[in-house]
Amino acid sequence: MKAEGVVLEGTGGVWKVRTTEGAEHLTSMRGRLKQEEKIKLAVGDHVTIEQDDAGDSWAITTIKERTSRLARRAPGGRYAERVIVANLDQVVVVFAAANPEPHAGMIDRFLVIAESNDLAVRLVVNKCELTDPSVVDTLMKPYADAGYEIHRTSVKTGQGIAELHDMLAGRVSALTGPSGVGKSSLLNAIFPGVNLRVGEISESVNKGRHTTVGAKLVPLPENGFVVDTPGLREVGLWGISSDDVDQCFPEIRERIGTCRFRDCVHDGEPGCAIREAVAAGEISSARHQSYLKLREELAESENVY
Ligand code: GDP
Ligand code: ZN
């Protein structure tokens, strides 16, 4: 017997695969494949599995090429990246309008992680019933200007829940954002009974353990999957070169090459198109500040190595 499927999770060489028909099997990698394949299998990979003649075990025999991946790269790019999830369709960055108070710098950080992995990303502002809509509009304006799709939701009032459902159904999504913003509540409101747990792994859970808790794909009732822990924070900004940070801000990216100097870092050089756009109100000053801050932070970590 042969089947096509998706890797849901894996521990200690045992991989749980869900077939297109919806059956789940515990599998292991066929020995020959292990030696041949240079890429390591990851959650989200599309695979072919085969049952042995006795009918009591399944083996992964082929891994399909990935369309995307969320990876944790080593500092300085010296070591191989570790793929956390393969074939992600989108990252959904969730924040709250209030409680906890949103921080633009943190939103930017999540967006940069998604952008550096070339993943599609959308923003969700939950708990919208807690503030005046104009407050959310002001907070989101830089992101709307940068071209991000933004969804306003409230689990309390039901605002935006149907819309978010349609954005998740049939796709592979990673929900991320600070804890307490309502990620689990949103998923449970959208897919009642699925009982997803999409928190960031708390420090204490990870501390003192040598094994990192892997990502897990949770099948949604109407096709599609949501990635359960770890969040993007686990991925971090590691491996992003300080020179590439401008590529991770769409509104800066589209202007790269229009500055007077080729190697402009958009930090006070004459003839900088980015600073001109900030002065003209076309790029948000806060986003530009975030860019400078992340660039500096990464440059500092590069000097350590
Ligand atoms: P997570 O850590 O991001 O998964 O957040 P949770 O889903 O655990 O939610 C954190 C808290 O916020 C819980 O007490 C929820 O009941 C509450 N919460 C979730 N969504 C909303 C909302 O839209 N409005 C308000 N006022 N509270 C919400
Ligand atoms: Zn510049």
CSV table of C-alpha atoms and ligand atoms in Angstrom, one decimal:
chain,number,residue,atom,x,y,z
A,1,MET,CA,0.0,0.0,0.0
A,2,LYS,CA,1.1,3.5,-0.9
A,3,ALA,CA,-0.2,6.9,0.1
A,4,GLU,CA,0.5,10.6,-0.1
A,5,GLY,CA,0.5,12.7,3.0
A,6,VAL,CA,1.7,15.5,5.1
A,7,VAL,CA,4.1,15.2,8.1
A,8,LEU,CA,2.1,16.4,11.2
A,9,GLU,CA,4.8,16.0,13.9
A,10,GLY,CA,8.0,14.1,14.6
A,11,THR,CA,9.9,12.9,17.7
A,12,GLY,CA,12.8,10.6,17.9
A,13,GLY,CA,12.7,9.5,14.3
A,14,VAL,CA,9.0,8.6,14.4
A,15,TRP,CA,6.9,10.8,12.1
A,16,LYS,CA,3.2,11.2,12.2
A,17,VAL,CA,1.8,11.4,8.7
A,18,ARG,CA,-1.7,12.3,7.7
A,19,THR,CA,-2.7,11.0,4.3
A,20,THR,CA,-4.8,12.9,1.8
A,21,GLU,CA,-7.7,10.6,2.8
A,22,GLY,CA,-7.4,11.7,6.4
A,23,ALA,CA,-5.8,8.6,7.9
A,24,GLU,CA,-2.9,9.1,10.3
A,25,HIS,CA,0.1,6.7,10.5
A,26,LEU,CA,3.2,6.6,12.5
A,27,THR,CA,6.1,6.2,10.1
A,28,SER,CA,9.9,6.1,9.9
A,29,MET,CA,12.2,7.2,7.1
A,30,ARG,CA,13.2,4.4,4.8
A,31,GLY,CA,17.0,3.8,5.4
A,32,ARG,CA,18.0,4.4,1.8
A,33,LEU,CA,16.2,7.8,1.8
A,34,LYS,CA,17.9,8.9,4.9
A,35,GLN,CA,21.3,8.5,3.2
A,36,GLU,CA,20.3,9.9,-0.1
A,37,GLU,CA,18.5,13.0,1.0
A,38,LYS,CA,20.6,15.9,1.9
A,39,ILE,CA,17.6,17.8,3.4
A,40,LYS,CA,16.2,16.8,6.7
A,41,LEU,CA,12.6,15.9,7.0
A,42,ALA,CA,10.4,18.6,8.6
A,43,VAL,CA,6.9,19.0,9.8
A,44,GLY,CA,4.8,20.2,6.9
A,45,ASP,CA,6.7,18.2,4.3
A,46,HIS,CA,4.7,16.4,1.7
A,47,VAL,CA,5.7,12.7,1.5
A,48,THR,CA,4.9,9.4,0.0
A,49,ILE,CA,4.6,6.5,2.5
A,50,GLU,CA,4.5,2.8,1.8
A,51,GLN,CA,3.3,0.0,4.0
A,52,ASP,CA,5.5,-3.1,4.3
A,53,ASP,CA,4.2,-6.4,2.9
A,54,ALA,CA,3.3,-7.7,6.4
A,55,GLY,CA,1.1,-4.7,6.7
A,56,ASP,CA,2.4,-3.6,10.1
A,57,SER,CA,4.6,-0.6,9.4
A,58,TRP,CA,4.8,2.5,7.2
A,59,ALA,CA,7.9,4.0,5.8
A,60,ILE,CA,8.5,7.4,4.2
A,61,THR,CA,9.8,6.7,0.7
A,62,THR,CA,9.9,10.1,-1.0
A,63,ILE,CA,9.9,13.8,0.1
A,64,LYS,CA,8.4,16.3,-2.3
A,65,GLU,CA,10.2,19.6,-3.0
A,66,ARG,CA,9.2,22.4,-0.6
A,67,THR,CA,7.4,25.5,-1.7
A,68,SER,CA,8.4,27.5,1.4
A,69,ARG,CA,9.9,27.0,4.8
A,70,LEU,CA,10.2,28.7,8.1
A,71,ALA,CA,13.7,28.1,9.3
A,72,ARG,CA,16.0,28.9,12.1
A,73,ARG,CA,19.4,29.8,10.8
A,74,ALA,CA,22.6,29.8,12.7
A,75,PRO,CA,24.2,33.2,13.5
A,76,GLY,CA,26.4,34.3,10.6
A,77,GLY,CA,24.9,31.6,8.4
A,78,ARG,CA,27.8,29.3,9.1
A,79,TYR,CA,25.7,26.3,10.0
A,80,ALA,CA,22.9,24.6,8.2
A,81,GLU,CA,19.5,26.0,8.8
A,82,ARG,CA,16.9,24.0,10.8
A,83,VAL,CA,13.6,23.9,9.1
A,84,ILE,CA,10.8,24.3,11.6
A,85,VAL,CA,7.9,24.1,9.2
A,86,ALA,CA,7.8,23.3,5.5
A,87,ASN,CA,5.2,24.4,3.0
A,88,LEU,CA,3.7,27.2,5.0
A,89,ASP,CA,1.2,29.3,3.1
A,90,GLN,CA,1.1,32.2,5.5
A,91,VAL,CA,2.1,33.7,8.8
A,92,VAL,CA,-0.7,35.4,10.8
A,93,VAL,CA,0.7,37.9,13.2
A,94,VAL,CA,-1.8,38.5,16.0
A,95,PHE,CA,-1.9,41.5,18.3
A,96,ALA,CA,-4.5,43.0,20.7
A,97,ALA,CA,-5.9,46.5,20.4
A,98,ALA,CA,-5.4,46.6,24.2
A,99,ASN,CA,-4.7,44.3,27.1
A,100,PRO,CA,-1.9,43.6,26.4
A,101,GLU,CA,-1.0,47.0,24.9
A,102,PRO,CA,0.4,46.6,21.3
A,103,HIS,CA,4.0,47.6,20.7
A,104,ALA,CA,4.9,48.6,17.2
A,105,GLY,CA,8.5,47.5,17.6
A,106,MET,CA,7.4,44.0,18.4
A,107,ILE,CA,4.9,43.9,15.5
A,108,ASP,CA,7.8,44.8,13.2
A,109,ARG,CA,10.0,42.1,14.7
A,110,PHE,CA,7.4,39.4,13.9
A,111,LEU,CA,6.9,40.8,10.4
A,112,VAL,CA,10.7,40.8,9.7
A,113,ILE,CA,11.0,37.2,10.7
A,114,ALA,CA,8.2,36.3,8.2
A,115,GLU,CA,9.6,38.5,5.5
A,116,SER,CA,13.1,37.0,5.9
A,117,ASN,CA,11.6,33.6,5.3
A,118,ASP,CA,9.8,34.9,2.2
A,119,LEU,CA,6.5,34.0,3.7
A,120,ALA,CA,3.2,35.7,3.0
A,121,VAL,CA,2.0,37.5,6.1
A,122,ARG,CA,-1.1,39.2,7.4
A,123,LEU,CA,-1.9,41.1,10.6
A,124,VAL,CA,-4.8,40.5,13.0
A,125,VAL,CA,-5.8,43.1,15.6
A,126,ASN,CA,-7.9,41.2,18.2
A,127,LYS,CA,-9.9,42.6,21.1
A,128,CYS,CA,-11.0,45.4,18.9
A,129,GLU,CA,-14.1,46.0,21.2
A,130,LEU,CA,-11.7,47.3,23.9
A,131,THR,CA,-10.7,50.5,22.1
A,132,ASP,CA,-12.1,53.2,19.8
A,133,PRO,CA,-11.7,52.1,16.1
A,134,SER,CA,-9.7,55.2,15.4
A,135,VAL,CA,-7.0,54.0,17.8
A,136,VAL,CA,-6.6,50.8,15.8
A,137,ASP,CA,-6.6,52.8,12.6
A,138,THR,CA,-3.8,54.9,13.8
A,139,LEU,CA,-1.8,51.9,15.0
A,140,MET,CA,-2.3,50.1,11.7
A,141,LYS,CA,-1.8,52.9,9.3
A,142,PRO,CA,2.0,52.3,8.7
A,143,TYR,CA,1.2,48.6,8.0
A,144,ALA,CA,-1.7,49.4,5.7
A,145,ASP,CA,0.6,51.9,3.9
A,146,ALA,CA,3.3,49.2,3.6
A,147,GLY,CA,0.7,47.0,1.9
A,148,TYR,CA,-0.1,44.5,4.6
A,149,GLU,CA,-3.5,43.0,4.9
A,150,ILE,CA,-5.1,43.8,8.2
A,151,HIS,CA,-8.0,42.0,9.9
A,152,ARG,CA,-9.8,43.6,12.9
A,153,THR,CA,-11.4,41.0,15.2
A,154,SER,CA,-13.0,40.5,18.5
A,155,VAL,CA,-13.8,37.1,20.0
A,156,LYS,CA,-16.1,38.9,22.4
A,157,THR,CA,-18.4,40.5,19.7
A,158,GLY,CA,-17.7,38.1,16.8
A,159,GLN,CA,-16.3,40.9,14.7
A,160,GLY,CA,-14.1,39.7,11.8
A,161,ILE,CA,-14.4,36.0,12.8
A,162,ALA,CA,-16.0,34.8,9.6
A,163,GLU,CA,-13.5,36.7,7.6
A,164,LEU,CA,-10.6,35.2,9.4
A,165,HIS,CA,-12.1,31.8,9.0
A,166,ASP,CA,-12.0,32.2,5.2
A,167,MET,CA,-8.4,33.3,5.4
A,168,LEU,CA,-7.4,30.1,7.3
A,169,ALA,CA,-9.6,27.5,5.7
A,170,GLY,CA,-7.7,25.3,3.3
A,171,ARG,CA,-4.3,26.8,4.0
A,172,VAL,CA,-1.3,26.1,6.2
A,173,SER,CA,-1.0,28.9,8.6
A,174,ALA,CA,1.3,29.8,11.5
A,175,LEU,CA,-0.4,32.1,14.1
A,176,THR,CA,2.0,34.0,16.1
A,177,GLY,CA,2.2,37.0,18.4
A,178,PRO,CA,2.6,37.8,22.1
A,179,SER,CA,0.8,35.6,24.6
A,180,GLY,CA,-2.5,36.8,25.9
A,181,VAL,CA,-3.6,38.5,22.7
A,182,GLY,CA,-6.2,35.8,22.0
A,183,LYS,CA,-4.7,33.4,19.5
A,184,SER,CA,-6.2,30.3,21.1
A,185,SER,CA,-9.5,32.1,21.6
A,186,LEU,CA,-9.6,33.1,18.0
A,187,LEU,CA,-8.9,29.6,16.7
A,188,ASN,CA,-11.4,28.1,19.1
A,189,ALA,CA,-14.1,30.6,18.0
A,190,ILE,CA,-13.4,29.9,14.3
A,191,PHE,CA,-13.1,26.2,14.6
A,192,PRO,CA,-15.2,25.2,17.7
A,193,GLY,CA,-14.1,21.9,19.2
A,194,VAL,CA,-10.7,21.8,17.6
A,195,ASN,CA,-9.2,23.0,20.9
A,196,LEU,CA,-6.0,24.4,19.6
A,197,ARG,CA,-3.3,25.5,21.8
A,198,VAL,CA,-1.1,28.1,20.1
A,199,GLY,CA,0.9,29.8,22.8
A,200,GLU,CA,4.5,30.6,22.7
A,201,ILE,CA,6.5,28.1,24.6
A,202,SER,CA,7.1,29.6,28.0
A,203,GLU,CA,10.7,30.0,29.1
A,204,SER,CA,10.3,27.6,32.0
A,205,VAL,CA,9.1,24.8,29.8
A,206,ASN,CA,12.2,25.1,27.6
A,207,LYS,CA,14.8,25.8,30.2
A,208,GLY,CA,17.1,23.0,31.1
A,209,ARG,CA,16.0,20.7,28.4
A,210,HIS,CA,18.2,19.6,25.6
A,211,THR,CA,15.4,18.7,23.2
A,212,THR,CA,13.5,21.6,21.6
A,213,VAL,CA,9.8,21.2,21.4
A,214,GLY,CA,9.0,20.8,17.8
A,215,ALA,CA,6.3,22.4,15.7
A,216,LYS,CA,3.1,20.4,15.1
A,217,LEU,CA,0.5,20.7,12.4
A,218,VAL,CA,-3.0,20.6,13.5
A,219,PRO,CA,-5.6,19.7,10.8
A,220,LEU,CA,-8.5,22.0,10.5
A,221,PRO,CA,-12.0,20.7,10.0
A,222,GLU,CA,-12.3,21.9,6.4
A,223,ASN,CA,-8.8,21.2,5.1
A,224,GLY,CA,-5.8,23.3,5.9
A,225,PHE,CA,-3.6,23.2,9.0
A,226,VAL,CA,-2.5,25.5,11.8
A,227,VAL,CA,1.0,25.2,13.1
A,228,ASP,CA,1.0,24.7,16.8
A,229,THR,CA,4.1,25.9,18.8
A,230,PRO,CA,6.8,27.0,18.7
A,231,GLY,CA,6.0,30.5,17.7
A,232,LEU,CA,8.1,32.7,15.5
A,233,ARG,CA,9.9,34.0,18.5
A,234,GLU,CA,11.6,30.7,18.8
A,235,VAL,CA,12.9,31.2,15.2
A,236,GLY,CA,14.2,34.6,16.2
A,237,LEU,CA,16.1,37.0,14.0
A,238,TRP,CA,19.1,34.7,13.9
A,239,GLY,CA,20.9,34.4,10.6
A,240,ILE,CA,19.4,37.5,9.1
A,241,SER,CA,22.3,39.6,7.9
A,242,SER,CA,22.1,43.3,9.0
A,243,ASP,CA,22.5,44.2,5.3
A,244,ASP,CA,19.4,42.3,4.5
A,245,VAL,CA,17.1,44.0,7.0
A,246,ASP,CA,16.0,46.6,4.5
A,247,GLN,CA,14.7,43.7,2.3
A,248,CYS,CA,12.3,42.8,5.1
A,249,PHE,CA,10.4,46.0,5.1
A,250,PRO,CA,8.2,46.0,1.9
A,251,GLU,CA,8.0,49.8,1.8
A,252,ILE,CA,11.8,50.1,2.0
A,253,ARG,CA,12.4,47.1,-0.2
A,254,GLU,CA,10.5,48.6,-3.2
A,255,ARG,CA,12.8,51.7,-3.0
A,256,ILE,CA,16.1,49.9,-2.7
A,257,GLY,CA,18.5,51.0,-5.5
A,258,THR,CA,17.0,54.5,-5.7
A,259,CYS,CA,19.4,56.0,-3.0
A,260,ARG,CA,22.4,57.9,-4.3
A,261,PHE,CA,24.8,55.4,-2.8
A,262,ARG,CA,24.6,51.7,-3.7
A,263,ASP,CA,25.5,50.6,-0.1
A,264,CYS,CA,23.2,53.2,1.6
A,265,VAL,CA,22.0,51.9,4.9
A,266,HIS,CA,19.3,54.7,5.1
A,267,ASP,CA,20.8,56.2,8.2
A,268,GLY,CA,21.8,59.8,7.3
A,269,GLU,CA,23.6,59.3,4.0
A,270,PRO,CA,23.0,62.1,1.5
A,271,GLY,CA,20.6,61.4,-1.3
A,272,CYS,CA,18.8,58.6,0.7
A,273,ALA,CA,15.5,57.8,-1.0
A,274,ILE,CA,14.2,56.1,2.1
A,275,ARG,CA,14.7,59.2,4.4
A,276,GLU,CA,13.2,61.3,1.7
A,277,ALA,CA,10.1,59.1,1.7
A,278,VAL,CA,10.0,59.3,5.5
A,279,ALA,CA,10.2,63.1,5.2
A,280,ALA,CA,7.4,63.1,2.6
A,281,GLY,CA,5.2,61.0,4.9
A,282,GLU,CA,5.2,58.0,2.5
A,283,ILE,CA,7.1,55.8,4.9
A,284,SER,CA,6.2,55.8,8.6
A,285,SER,CA,8.9,57.2,10.7
A,286,ALA,CA,8.3,54.6,13.3
A,287,ARG,CA,8.9,51.8,10.8
A,288,HIS,CA,12.1,53.5,9.7
A,289,GLN,CA,13.2,53.7,13.3
A,290,SER,CA,12.4,50.0,13.7
A,291,TYR,CA,14.5,49.2,10.7
A,292,LEU,CA,17.4,51.1,12.1
A,293,LYS,CA,17.1,49.5,15.5
A,294,LEU,CA,16.9,45.9,14.1
A,295,ARG,CA,19.8,46.6,11.7
A,296,GLU,CA,21.9,47.9,14.6
A,297,GLU,CA,21.0,44.9,16.8
A,298,LEU,CA,22.0,42.4,14.1
A,299,ALA,CA,25.2,44.3,13.2
A,300,GLU,CA,26.2,44.1,16.9
A,301,SER,CA,25.6,40.4,17.0
A,302,GLU,CA,27.6,40.0,13.9
A,303,ASN,CA,30.6,41.6,15.5
A,304,VAL,CA,30.6,39.0,18.2
A,305,TYR,CA,31.5,36.3,15.7
B,1,GDP,P1,-3.2,33.5,23.5
B,1,GDP,O1,-2.1,33.5,24.6
B,1,GDP,O2,-2.8,34.5,22.5
B,1,GDP,O3,-3.5,32.2,23.0
B,1,GDP,O4,-4.4,34.2,24.2
B,1,GDP,P2,-5.8,33.5,24.8
B,1,GDP,O5,-6.6,33.0,23.7
B,1,GDP,O6,-5.4,32.5,25.8
B,1,GDP,O7,-6.5,34.7,25.4
B,1,GDP,C1,-6.0,35.5,26.4
B,1,GDP,C2,-7.1,36.2,27.2
B,1,GDP,O8,-7.8,37.2,26.4
B,1,GDP,C3,-8.2,35.2,27.6
B,1,GDP,O9,-8.7,35.6,28.9
B,1,GDP,C4,-9.4,35.5,26.6
B,1,GDP,O10,-10.6,35.2,27.1
B,1,GDP,C5,-9.2,37.0,26.3
B,1,GDP,N1,-9.7,37.3,25.0
B,1,GDP,C6,-9.5,36.7,23.8
B,1,GDP,N2,-10.1,37.3,22.8
B,1,GDP,C7,-10.6,38.4,23.3
B,1,GDP,C8,-11.4,39.5,22.7
B,1,GDP,O11,-11.6,39.6,21.5
B,1,GDP,N3,-11.8,40.5,23.6
B,1,GDP,C9,-11.5,40.5,24.9
B,1,GDP,N4,-11.9,41.5,25.7
B,1,GDP,N5,-10.8,39.4,25.5
B,1,GDP,C10,-10.4,38.4,24.7
B,2,ZN,ZN,19.1,55.1,1.6
